[in-house]
Short mmCIF file of C-alpha atoms in Angstrom, two decimals:
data_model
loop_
_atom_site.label_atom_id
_atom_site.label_comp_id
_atom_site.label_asym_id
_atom_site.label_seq_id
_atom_site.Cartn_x
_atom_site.Cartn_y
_atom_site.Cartn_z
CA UNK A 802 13.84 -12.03 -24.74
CA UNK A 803 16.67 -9.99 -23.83
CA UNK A 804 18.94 -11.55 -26.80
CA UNK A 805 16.29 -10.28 -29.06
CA UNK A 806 16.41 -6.90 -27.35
CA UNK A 807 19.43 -6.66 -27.73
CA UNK A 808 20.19 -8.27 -31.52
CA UNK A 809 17.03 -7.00 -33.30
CA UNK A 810 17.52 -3.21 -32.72
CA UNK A 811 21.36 -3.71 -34.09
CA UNK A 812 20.18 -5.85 -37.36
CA UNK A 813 17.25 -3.29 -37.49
CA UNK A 814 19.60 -0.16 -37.57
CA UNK A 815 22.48 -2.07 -39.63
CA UNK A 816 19.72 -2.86 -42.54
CA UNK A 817 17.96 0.71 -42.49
CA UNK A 818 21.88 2.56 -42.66
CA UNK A 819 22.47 -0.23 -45.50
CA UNK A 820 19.34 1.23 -47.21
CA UNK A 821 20.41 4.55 -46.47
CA UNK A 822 23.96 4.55 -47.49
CA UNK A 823 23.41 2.70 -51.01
CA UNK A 824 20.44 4.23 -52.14
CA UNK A 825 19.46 7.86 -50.20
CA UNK A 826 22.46 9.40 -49.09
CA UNK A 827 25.21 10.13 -51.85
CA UNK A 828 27.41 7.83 -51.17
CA UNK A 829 26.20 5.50 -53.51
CA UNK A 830 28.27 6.72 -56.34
CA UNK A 831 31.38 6.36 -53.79
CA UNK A 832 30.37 3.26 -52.82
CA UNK A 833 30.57 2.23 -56.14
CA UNK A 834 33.91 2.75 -56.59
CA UNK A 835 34.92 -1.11 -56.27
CA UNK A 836 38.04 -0.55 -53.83
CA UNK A 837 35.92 1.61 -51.66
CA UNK A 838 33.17 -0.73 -51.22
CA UNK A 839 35.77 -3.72 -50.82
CA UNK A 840 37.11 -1.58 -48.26
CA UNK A 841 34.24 -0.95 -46.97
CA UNK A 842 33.29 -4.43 -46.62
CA UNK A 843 36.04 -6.11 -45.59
CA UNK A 844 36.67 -3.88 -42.50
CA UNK A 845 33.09 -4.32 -41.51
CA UNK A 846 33.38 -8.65 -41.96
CA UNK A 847 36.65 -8.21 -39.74
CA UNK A 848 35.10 -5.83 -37.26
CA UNK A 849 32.06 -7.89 -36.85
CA UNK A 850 34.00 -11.49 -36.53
CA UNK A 851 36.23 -9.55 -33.82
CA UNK A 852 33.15 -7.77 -31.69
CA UNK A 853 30.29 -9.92 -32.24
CA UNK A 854 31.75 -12.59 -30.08
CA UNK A 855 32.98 -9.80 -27.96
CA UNK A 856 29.58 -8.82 -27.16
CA UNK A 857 27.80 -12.22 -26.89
CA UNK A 858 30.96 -12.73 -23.58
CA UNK A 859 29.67 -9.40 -22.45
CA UNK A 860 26.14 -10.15 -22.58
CA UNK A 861 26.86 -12.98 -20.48
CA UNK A 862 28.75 -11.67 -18.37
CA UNK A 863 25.81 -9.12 -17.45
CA UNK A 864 23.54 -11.45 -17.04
CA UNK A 865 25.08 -14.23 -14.92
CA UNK A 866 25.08 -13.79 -11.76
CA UNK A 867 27.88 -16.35 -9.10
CA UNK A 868 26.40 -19.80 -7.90
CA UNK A 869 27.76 -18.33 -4.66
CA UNK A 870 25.93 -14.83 -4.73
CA UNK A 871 23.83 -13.55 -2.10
CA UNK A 872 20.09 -12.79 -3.23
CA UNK A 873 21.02 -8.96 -2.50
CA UNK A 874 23.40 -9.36 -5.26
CA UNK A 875 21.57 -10.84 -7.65
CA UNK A 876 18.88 -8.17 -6.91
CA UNK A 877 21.47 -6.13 -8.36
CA UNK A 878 22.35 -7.45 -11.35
CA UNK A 879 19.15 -7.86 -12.33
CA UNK A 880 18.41 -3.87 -12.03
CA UNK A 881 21.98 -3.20 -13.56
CA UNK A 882 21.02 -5.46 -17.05
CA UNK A 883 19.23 -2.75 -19.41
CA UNK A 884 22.11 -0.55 -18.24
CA UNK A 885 24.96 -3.09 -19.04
CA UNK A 886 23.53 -4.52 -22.35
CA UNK A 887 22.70 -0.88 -23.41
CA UNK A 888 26.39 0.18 -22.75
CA UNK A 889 27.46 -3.05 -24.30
CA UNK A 890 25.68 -1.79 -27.63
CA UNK A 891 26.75 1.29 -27.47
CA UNK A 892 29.99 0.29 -27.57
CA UNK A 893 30.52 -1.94 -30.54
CA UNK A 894 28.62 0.68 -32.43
CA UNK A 895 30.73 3.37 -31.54
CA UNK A 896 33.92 1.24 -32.66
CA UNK A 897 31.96 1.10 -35.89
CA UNK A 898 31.28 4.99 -36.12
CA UNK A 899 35.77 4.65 -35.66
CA UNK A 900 36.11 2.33 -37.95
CA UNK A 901 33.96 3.66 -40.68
CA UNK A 902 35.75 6.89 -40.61
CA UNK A 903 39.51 5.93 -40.43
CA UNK A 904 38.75 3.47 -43.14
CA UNK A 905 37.32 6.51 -45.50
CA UNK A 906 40.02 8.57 -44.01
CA UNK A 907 41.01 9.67 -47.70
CA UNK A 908 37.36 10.70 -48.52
CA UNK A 909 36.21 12.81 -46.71
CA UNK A 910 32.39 13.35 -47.48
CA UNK A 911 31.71 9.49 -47.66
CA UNK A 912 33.31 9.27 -44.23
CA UNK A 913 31.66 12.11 -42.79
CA UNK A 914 28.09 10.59 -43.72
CA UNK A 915 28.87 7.09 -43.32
CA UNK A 916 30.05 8.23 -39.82
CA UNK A 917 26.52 10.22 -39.28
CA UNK A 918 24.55 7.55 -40.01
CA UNK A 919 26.15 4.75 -38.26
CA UNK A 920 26.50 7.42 -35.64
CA UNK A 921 22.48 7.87 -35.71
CA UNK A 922 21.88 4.06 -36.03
CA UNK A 923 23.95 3.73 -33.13
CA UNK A 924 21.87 6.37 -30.66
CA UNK A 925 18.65 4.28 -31.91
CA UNK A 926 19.64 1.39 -31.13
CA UNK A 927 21.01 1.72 -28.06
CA UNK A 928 17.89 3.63 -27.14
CA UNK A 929 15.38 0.93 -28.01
CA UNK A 930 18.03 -2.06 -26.23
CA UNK A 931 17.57 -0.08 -23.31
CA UNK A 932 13.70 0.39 -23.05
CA UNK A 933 13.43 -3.33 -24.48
CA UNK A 934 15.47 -4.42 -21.91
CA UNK A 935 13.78 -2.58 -18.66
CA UNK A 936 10.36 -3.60 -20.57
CA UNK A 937 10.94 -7.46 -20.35
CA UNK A 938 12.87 -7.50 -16.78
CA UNK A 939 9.88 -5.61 -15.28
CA UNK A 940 7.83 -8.49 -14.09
CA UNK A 941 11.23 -9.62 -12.24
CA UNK A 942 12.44 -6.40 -11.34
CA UNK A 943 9.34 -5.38 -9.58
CA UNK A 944 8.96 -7.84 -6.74
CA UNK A 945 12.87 -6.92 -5.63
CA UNK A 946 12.23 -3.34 -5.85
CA UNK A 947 8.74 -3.76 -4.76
CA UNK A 948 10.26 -5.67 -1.41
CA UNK A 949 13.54 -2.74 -1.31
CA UNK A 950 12.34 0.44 -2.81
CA UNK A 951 14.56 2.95 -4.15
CA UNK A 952 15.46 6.14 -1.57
CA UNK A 953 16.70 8.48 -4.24
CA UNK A 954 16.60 8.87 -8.37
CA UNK A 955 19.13 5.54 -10.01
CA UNK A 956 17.91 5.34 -13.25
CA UNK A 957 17.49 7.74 -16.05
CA UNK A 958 14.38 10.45 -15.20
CA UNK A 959 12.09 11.52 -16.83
CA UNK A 960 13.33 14.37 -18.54
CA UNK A 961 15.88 12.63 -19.93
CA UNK A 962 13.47 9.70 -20.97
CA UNK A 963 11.10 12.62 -22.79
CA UNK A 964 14.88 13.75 -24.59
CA UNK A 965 15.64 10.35 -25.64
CA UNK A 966 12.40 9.78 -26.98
CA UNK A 967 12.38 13.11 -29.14
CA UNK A 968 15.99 12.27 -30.60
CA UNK A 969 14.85 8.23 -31.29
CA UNK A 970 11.26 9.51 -32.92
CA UNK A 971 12.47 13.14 -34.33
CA UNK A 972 15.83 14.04 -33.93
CA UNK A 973 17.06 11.29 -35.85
CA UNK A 974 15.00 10.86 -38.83
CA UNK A 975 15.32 14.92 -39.43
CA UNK A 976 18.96 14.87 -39.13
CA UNK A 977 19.34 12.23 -42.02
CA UNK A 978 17.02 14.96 -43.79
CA UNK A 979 19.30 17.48 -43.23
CA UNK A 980 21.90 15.31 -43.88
CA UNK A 981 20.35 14.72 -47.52
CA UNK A 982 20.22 18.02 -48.19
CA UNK A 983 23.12 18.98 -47.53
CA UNK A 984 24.88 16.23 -49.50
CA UNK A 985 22.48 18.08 -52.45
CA UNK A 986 24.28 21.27 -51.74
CA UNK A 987 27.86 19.26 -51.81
CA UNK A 988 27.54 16.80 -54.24
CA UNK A 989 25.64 15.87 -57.44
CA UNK A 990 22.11 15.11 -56.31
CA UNK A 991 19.22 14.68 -58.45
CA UNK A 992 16.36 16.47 -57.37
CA UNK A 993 13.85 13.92 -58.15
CA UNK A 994 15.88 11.36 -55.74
CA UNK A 995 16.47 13.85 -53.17
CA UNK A 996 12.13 14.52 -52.90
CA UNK A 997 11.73 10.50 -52.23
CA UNK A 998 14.60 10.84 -49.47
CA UNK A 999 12.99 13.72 -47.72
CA UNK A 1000 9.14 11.80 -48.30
CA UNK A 1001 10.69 8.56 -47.48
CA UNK A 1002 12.84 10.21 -44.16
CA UNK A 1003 9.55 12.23 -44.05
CA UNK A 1004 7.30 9.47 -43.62
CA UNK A 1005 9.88 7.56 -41.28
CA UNK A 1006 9.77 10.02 -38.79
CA UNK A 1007 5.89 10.34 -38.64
CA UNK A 1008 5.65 6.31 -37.85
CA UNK A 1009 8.59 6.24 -35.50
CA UNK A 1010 7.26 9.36 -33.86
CA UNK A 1011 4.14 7.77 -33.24
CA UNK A 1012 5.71 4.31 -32.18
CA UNK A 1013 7.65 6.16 -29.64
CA UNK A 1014 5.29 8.51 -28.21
CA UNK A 1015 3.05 5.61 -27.55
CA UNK A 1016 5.75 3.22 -25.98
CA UNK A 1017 6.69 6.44 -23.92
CA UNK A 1018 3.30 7.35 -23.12
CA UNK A 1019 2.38 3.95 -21.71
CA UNK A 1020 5.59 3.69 -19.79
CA UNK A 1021 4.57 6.29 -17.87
CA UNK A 1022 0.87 5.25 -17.22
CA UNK A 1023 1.46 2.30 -15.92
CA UNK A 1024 2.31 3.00 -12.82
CA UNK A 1025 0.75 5.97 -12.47
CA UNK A 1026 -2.48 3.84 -12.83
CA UNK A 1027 -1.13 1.45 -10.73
CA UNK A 1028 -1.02 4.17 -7.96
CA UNK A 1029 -4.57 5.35 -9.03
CA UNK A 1030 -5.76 1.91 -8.71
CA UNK A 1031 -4.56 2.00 -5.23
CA UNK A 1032 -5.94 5.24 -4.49
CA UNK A 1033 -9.11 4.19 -5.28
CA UNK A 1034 -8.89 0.92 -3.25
CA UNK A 1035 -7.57 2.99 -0.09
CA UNK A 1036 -10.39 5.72 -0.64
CA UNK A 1037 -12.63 2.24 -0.57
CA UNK A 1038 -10.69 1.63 3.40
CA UNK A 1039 -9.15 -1.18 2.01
CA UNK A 1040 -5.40 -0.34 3.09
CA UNK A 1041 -3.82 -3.49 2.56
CA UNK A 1042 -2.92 -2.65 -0.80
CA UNK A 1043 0.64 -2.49 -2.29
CA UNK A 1044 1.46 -1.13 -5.73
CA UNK A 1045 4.59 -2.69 -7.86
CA UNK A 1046 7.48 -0.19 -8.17
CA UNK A 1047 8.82 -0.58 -11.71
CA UNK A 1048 11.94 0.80 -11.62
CA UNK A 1049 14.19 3.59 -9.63
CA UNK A 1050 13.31 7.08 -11.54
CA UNK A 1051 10.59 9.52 -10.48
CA UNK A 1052 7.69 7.32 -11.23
CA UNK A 1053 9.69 4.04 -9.19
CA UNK A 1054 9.95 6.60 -6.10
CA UNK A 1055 6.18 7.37 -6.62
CA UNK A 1056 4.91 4.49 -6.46
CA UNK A 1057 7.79 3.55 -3.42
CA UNK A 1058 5.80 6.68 -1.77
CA UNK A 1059 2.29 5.35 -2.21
CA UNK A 1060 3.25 2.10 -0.31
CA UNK A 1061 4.77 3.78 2.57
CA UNK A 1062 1.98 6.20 2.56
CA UNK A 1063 0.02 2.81 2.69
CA UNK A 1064 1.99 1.49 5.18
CA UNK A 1065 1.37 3.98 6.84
CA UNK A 1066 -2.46 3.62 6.78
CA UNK A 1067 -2.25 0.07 7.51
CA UNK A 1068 -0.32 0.84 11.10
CA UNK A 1069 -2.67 3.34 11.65
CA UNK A 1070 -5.98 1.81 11.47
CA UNK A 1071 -3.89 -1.48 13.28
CA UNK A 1072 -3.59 1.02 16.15
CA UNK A 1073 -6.74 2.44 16.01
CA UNK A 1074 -8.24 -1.01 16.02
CA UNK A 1075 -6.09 -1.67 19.19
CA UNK A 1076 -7.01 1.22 20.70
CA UNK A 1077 -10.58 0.65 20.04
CA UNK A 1078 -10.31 -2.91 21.73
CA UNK A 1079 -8.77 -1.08 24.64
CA UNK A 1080 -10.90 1.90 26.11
CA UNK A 1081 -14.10 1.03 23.50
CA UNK A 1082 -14.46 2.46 19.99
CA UNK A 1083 -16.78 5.05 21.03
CA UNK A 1084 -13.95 6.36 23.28
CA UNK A 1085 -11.61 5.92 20.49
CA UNK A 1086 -12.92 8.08 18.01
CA UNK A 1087 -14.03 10.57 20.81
CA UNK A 1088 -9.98 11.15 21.48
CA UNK A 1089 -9.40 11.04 18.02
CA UNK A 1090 -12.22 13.96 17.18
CA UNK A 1091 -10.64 15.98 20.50
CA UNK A 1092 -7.00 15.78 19.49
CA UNK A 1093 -5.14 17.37 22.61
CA UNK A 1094 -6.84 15.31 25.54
CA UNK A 1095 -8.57 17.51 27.92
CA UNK A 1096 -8.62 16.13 31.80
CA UNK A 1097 -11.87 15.99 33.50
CA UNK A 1098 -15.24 15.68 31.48
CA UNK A 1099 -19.14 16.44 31.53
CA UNK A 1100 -21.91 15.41 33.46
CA UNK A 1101 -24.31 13.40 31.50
CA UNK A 1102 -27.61 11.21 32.27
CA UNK A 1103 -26.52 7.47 32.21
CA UNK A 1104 -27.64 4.03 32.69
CA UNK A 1105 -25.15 1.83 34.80
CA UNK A 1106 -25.10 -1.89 34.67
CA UNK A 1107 -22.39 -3.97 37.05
CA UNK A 1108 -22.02 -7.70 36.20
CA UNK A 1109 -20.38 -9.45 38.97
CA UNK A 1110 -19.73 -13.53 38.73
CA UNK A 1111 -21.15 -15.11 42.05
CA UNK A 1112 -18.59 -18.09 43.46
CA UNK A 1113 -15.12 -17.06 41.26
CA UNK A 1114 -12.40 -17.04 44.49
CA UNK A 1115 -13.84 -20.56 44.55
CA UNK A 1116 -13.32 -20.99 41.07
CA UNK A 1117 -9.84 -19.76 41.31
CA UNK A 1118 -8.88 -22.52 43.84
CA UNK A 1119 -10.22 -25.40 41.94
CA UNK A 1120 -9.46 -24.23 38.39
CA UNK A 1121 -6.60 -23.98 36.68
CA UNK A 1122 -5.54 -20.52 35.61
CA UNK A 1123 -5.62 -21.08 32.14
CA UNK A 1124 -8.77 -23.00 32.56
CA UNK A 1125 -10.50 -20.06 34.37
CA UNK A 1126 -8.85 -17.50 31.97
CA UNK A 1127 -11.02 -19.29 29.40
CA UNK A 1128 -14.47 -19.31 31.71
CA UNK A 1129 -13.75 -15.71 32.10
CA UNK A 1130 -13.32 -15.15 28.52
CA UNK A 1131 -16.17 -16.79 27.59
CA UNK A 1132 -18.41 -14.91 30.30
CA UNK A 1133 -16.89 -11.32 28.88
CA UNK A 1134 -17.86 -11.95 25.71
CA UNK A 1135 -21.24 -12.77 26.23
CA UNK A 1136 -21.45 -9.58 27.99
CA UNK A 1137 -19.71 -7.69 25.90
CA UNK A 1138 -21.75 -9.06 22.90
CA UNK A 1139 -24.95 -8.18 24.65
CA UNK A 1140 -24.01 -4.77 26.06
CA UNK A 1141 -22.89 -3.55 22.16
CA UNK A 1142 -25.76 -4.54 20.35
CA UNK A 1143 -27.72 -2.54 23.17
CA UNK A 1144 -25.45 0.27 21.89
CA UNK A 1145 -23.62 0.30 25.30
CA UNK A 1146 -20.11 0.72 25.99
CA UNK A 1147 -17.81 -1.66 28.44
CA UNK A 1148 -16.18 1.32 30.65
CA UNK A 1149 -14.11 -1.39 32.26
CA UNK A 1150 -13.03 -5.27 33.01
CA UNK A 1151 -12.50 -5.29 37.11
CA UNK A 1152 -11.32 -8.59 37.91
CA UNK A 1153 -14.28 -11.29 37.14
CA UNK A 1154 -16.78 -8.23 36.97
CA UNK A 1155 -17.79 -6.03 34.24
CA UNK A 1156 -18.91 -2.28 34.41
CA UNK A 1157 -21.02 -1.20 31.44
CA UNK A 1158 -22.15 2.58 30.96
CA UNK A 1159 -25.23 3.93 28.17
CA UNK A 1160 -25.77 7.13 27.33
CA UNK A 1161 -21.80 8.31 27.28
CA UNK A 1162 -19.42 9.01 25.78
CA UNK A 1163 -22.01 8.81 23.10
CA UNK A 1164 -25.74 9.86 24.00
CA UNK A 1165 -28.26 7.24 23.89
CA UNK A 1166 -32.37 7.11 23.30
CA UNK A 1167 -34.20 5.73 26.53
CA UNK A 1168 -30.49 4.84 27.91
CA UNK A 1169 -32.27 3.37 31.35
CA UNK A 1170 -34.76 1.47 28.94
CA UNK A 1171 -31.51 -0.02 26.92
CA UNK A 1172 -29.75 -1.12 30.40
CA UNK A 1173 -32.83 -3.31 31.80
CA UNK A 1174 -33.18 -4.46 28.58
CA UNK A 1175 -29.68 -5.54 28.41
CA UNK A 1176 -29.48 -6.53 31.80
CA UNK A 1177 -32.91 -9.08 31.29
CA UNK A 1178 -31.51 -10.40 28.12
CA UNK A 1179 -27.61 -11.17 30.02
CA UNK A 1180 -29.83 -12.97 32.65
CA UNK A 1181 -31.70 -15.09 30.37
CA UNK A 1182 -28.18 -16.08 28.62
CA UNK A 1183 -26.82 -16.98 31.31
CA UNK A 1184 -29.70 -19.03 32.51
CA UNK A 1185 -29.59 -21.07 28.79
CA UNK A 1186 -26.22 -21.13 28.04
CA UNK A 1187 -23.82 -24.06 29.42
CA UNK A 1188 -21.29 -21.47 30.88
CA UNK A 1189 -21.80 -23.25 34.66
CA UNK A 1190 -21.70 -19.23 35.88
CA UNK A 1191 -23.80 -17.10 37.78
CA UNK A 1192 -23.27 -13.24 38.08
CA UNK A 1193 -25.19 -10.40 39.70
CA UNK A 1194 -26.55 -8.12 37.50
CA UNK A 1195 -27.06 -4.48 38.86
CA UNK A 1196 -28.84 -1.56 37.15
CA UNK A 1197 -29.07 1.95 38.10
CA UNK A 1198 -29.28 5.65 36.28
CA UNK A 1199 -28.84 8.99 37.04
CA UNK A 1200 -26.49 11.67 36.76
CA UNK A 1201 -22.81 10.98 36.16
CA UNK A 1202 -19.58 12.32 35.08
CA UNK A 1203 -17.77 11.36 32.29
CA UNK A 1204 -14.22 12.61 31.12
CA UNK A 1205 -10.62 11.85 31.24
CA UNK A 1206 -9.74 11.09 34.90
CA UNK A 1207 -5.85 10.72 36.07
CA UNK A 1208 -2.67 12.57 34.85
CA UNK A 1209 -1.48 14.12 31.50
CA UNK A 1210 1.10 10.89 31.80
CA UNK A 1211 -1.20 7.76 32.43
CA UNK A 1212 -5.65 8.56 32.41
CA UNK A 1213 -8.51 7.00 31.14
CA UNK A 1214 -11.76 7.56 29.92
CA UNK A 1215 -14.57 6.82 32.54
CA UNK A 1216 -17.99 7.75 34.27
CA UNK A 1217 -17.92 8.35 37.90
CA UNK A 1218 -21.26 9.16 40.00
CA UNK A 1219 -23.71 7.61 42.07
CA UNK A 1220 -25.22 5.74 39.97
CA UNK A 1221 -22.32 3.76 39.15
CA UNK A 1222 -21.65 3.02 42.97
CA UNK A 1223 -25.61 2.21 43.20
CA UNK A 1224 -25.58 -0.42 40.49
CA UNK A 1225 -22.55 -2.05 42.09
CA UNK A 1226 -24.23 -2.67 45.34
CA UNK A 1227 -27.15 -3.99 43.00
CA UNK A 1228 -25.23 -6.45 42.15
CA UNK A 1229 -24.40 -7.41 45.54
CA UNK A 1230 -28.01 -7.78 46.44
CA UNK A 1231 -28.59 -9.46 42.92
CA UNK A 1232 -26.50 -12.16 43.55
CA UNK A 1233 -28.80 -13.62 46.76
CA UNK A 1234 -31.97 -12.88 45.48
CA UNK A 1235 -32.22 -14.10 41.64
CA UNK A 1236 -29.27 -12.81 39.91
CA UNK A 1237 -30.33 -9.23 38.63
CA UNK A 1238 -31.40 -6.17 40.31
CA UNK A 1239 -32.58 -2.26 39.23
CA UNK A 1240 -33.23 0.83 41.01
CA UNK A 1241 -36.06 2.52 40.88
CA UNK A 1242 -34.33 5.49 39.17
CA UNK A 1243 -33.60 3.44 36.65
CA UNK A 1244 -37.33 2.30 35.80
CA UNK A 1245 -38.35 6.13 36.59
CA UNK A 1246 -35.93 7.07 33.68
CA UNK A 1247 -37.02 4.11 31.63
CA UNK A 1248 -39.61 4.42 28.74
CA UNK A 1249 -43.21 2.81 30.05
CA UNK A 1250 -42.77 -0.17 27.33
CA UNK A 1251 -39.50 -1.19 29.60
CA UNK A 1252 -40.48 0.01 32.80
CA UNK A 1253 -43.72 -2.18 32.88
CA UNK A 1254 -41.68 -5.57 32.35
CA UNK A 1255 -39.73 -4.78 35.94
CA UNK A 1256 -41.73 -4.60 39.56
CA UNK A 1257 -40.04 -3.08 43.07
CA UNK A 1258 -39.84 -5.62 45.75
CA UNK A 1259 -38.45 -3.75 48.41
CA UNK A 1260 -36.63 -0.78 49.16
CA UNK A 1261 -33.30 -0.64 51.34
CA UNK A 1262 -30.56 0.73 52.48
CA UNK A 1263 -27.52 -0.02 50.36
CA UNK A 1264 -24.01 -0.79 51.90
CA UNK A 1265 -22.50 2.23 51.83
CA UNK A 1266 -25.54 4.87 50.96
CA UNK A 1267 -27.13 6.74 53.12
CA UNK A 1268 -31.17 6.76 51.93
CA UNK A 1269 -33.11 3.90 50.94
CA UNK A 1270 -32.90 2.34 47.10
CA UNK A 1271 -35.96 0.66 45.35
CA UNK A 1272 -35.21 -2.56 44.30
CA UNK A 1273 -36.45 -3.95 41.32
CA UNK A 1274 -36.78 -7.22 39.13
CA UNK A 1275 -38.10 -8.22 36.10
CA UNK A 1276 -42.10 -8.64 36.71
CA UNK A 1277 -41.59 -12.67 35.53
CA UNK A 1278 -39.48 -13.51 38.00
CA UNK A 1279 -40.62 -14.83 41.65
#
């Protein structure tokens, strides 16, 4: 593909200045001046024998990259071919424009056009090799730039992509109009040939104009619907998306931009999931909201439930630790399963027990009513499931405060109050006298539907409190 980029353009522009020379511009009646054309001829047999050959080495030569190389240097290369064949091009048609003129040295207006033209043929073509070129490397260029993305501007931009555009679809095919007429004001030039030159040159230009302004328009769409595409999929939250870069201009370091904006996006929402893991994703996006954190907090009505395993220091001396590890893993997320689809939130892990707060940071409906459901529906898991565990369950509400507690340096997000003491020596009682336990604050707080599935057994005096607790269980149990 890159042979025909590079061989077509030059046979393309060497047959149109052909057609050009012999039959538009006036150098036809030079030209027919037998020693000038076998001039002519000869010198361009000789130069092509001499360069063609020339160029084929150098083509090579910009393609092939060492056995030896490293993959950085190939990378290299490969985004230095349009550049090398292009200059390659240019080159051999340049020695033509030379050639052409020194060998017409002795006239001066068939030089002058003959020089012109091949001169024109020559900015064409090298144009076209070049866009050919960065055209058929794309699908290889894009994964190395896509994996190393350009830092700064390396190719040509696009202004100068819009200029080379106007000169390949305008600027060229009006200049061999004004070349025409001006041979008519030098030379003998019918006017009847001269109007088919300027409808024929005419005519040119409108098809190449179009040609080019479509190849240049869809150049640059591409990637800028590549990057719309992946606007659209990161508007969607879907930020594992990466866009190819094409090449290094303006439009290459857009779309490098979108995938470290992307990148970006990705680390960001990885953190934010982490985060959320950590301290609860109600907590998350509660800092995230606040922006500056803000030490202390509110007071707000909540529903406490501790879940404390009965028997673990025993566990720990028969059990392997990554054996118990596991247990404990598969006891927390049971809880943890429960307790979030009761729209709860897991304050903290402590040790083999597990403090769960509703009703903050986030308010919830009937937040007592949520707990002893939660808490009856942990019990009964427990109960079915093979886990070989047995926890106390303890659930109390009332009045707590919730808020940043610790320094500016090192805090955390989490409810302190009675309740949350109550519920832990709950717990305590729970786990002697059938494994879950509420206050009577908590039923009081409780919607009737809830409340009427738990009965108070017996009221006592907590360790550690000072006035008697009701004690509740669930109205099945014995």
């Amino acid at each position: 593909m890159l042979t025909v980029g590079t061989l077509v353009p030059s046979m393309l522009g060497a047959s149109i200045i052909g057609v050009m020379t012999s039959r538009a511009l006036p150098t036809g009646a030079a030209l027919g001046d037998p020693t000038a054309l076998r001039t002519n001829v000869i010198a361009s047999a000789v130069y092509c024998a001499v360069v063609v050959p020339m160029a084929a080495l150098w083509g090579l030569w910009c393609t092939t990259s060492r056995s030896n190389a490293s993959p950085a240097q190939r990378h290299t290369l490969l985004t230095r071919i349009p550049a090398c064949l292009t200059a390659g091009g240019a080159a051999v048609w340049t020695g033509a424009v030379v050639l052409l003129v020194v060998v017409n040295l002795t006239r001066p207006w068939l030089a002058t056009t003959l020089g012109v033209a091949t001169l024109s043929g020559a900015t064409v073509t090298a144009t076209l090799t070049y866009w050919w070129c960065t055209r058929v490397l794309r699908p290889l260029v894009a994964p190395v730039l896509t994996e190393d993305p350009p830092v700064r501007q390396q190719r040509l931009g696009l202004r100068m992509r819009a200029l080379a555009a106007w000169v390949v679809g305008t600027g060229v095919p009006l200049s061999m109009v004004l070349l025409a007429a001006a041979s008519a004001l030098v030379v003998d030039y019918p006017g009847n040939r001269l109007a088919v030159v300027v409808l024929g040159l005419g005519g040119a230009a409108l098809l190449s104009g179009l040609a080019v302004t479509l190849f240049t328009g869809a150049t640059m769409a591409d990637p800028i619907d590549e990057v719309r595409a992946g606007m659209s999929r990161v508007g969607r939250g879907d930020y594992d998306v990466t866009v190819p870069v094409f090449d290094a201009s303006e439009l290459g370091l857009l779309q490098a931009g979108f995938n470290s904006m992307a990148e970006g996006l990705r680390e960001r929402e990885r953190l934010r999931d982490l985060f959320g893991r950590q301290v609860g994703r109600d907590v998350a996006r509660l800092a995230e909201a606040e922006g500056a954190p803000a030490m202390g907090g509110a007071t707000h009505d909540v529903a406490v439930m501790f879940v404390d395993l009965v028997g673990s220091t025993r566990m720990a001396t028969k059990m392997s630790p990554p054996d118990l590890v596991a247990l404990l893993n598969d006891f927390f997320a049971l809880v943890v399963d429960i307790v979030e689809r009761h729209r709860g939130w897991i304050n903290k892990f402590q040790g083999d027990a597990v403090l769960a707060i509703f009703g903050a940071p986030q308010a919830v409906g009937d937040h007592a009513g949520v707990a002893l459901a939660a808490a009856r529906e942990l019990s009964d898991a427990l109960s079915e499931r093979n886990l070989q565990l047995a926890a106390g369950i303890g659930v109390s509400a009332g009045p707590a405060v919730a808020g940043n507690v610790g320094d500016l340096r090192r805090y955390e997000y989490t409810v302190i109050g009675d309740p949350v003491n109550e519920a832990a020596r709950l717990s305590e009682f729970a786990k002697s006298e059938g494994g879950i336990a509420a206050s009577g604050a908590a039923l009081r707080a409780a919607t009737a539907s809830e409340a009427d599935r738990w009965r108070v057994v017996t009221s006592q005096v907590l360790r550690g409190r000072d006035t008697p607790t009701d004690i509740a269980i669930p109205a099945a149990s014995s």
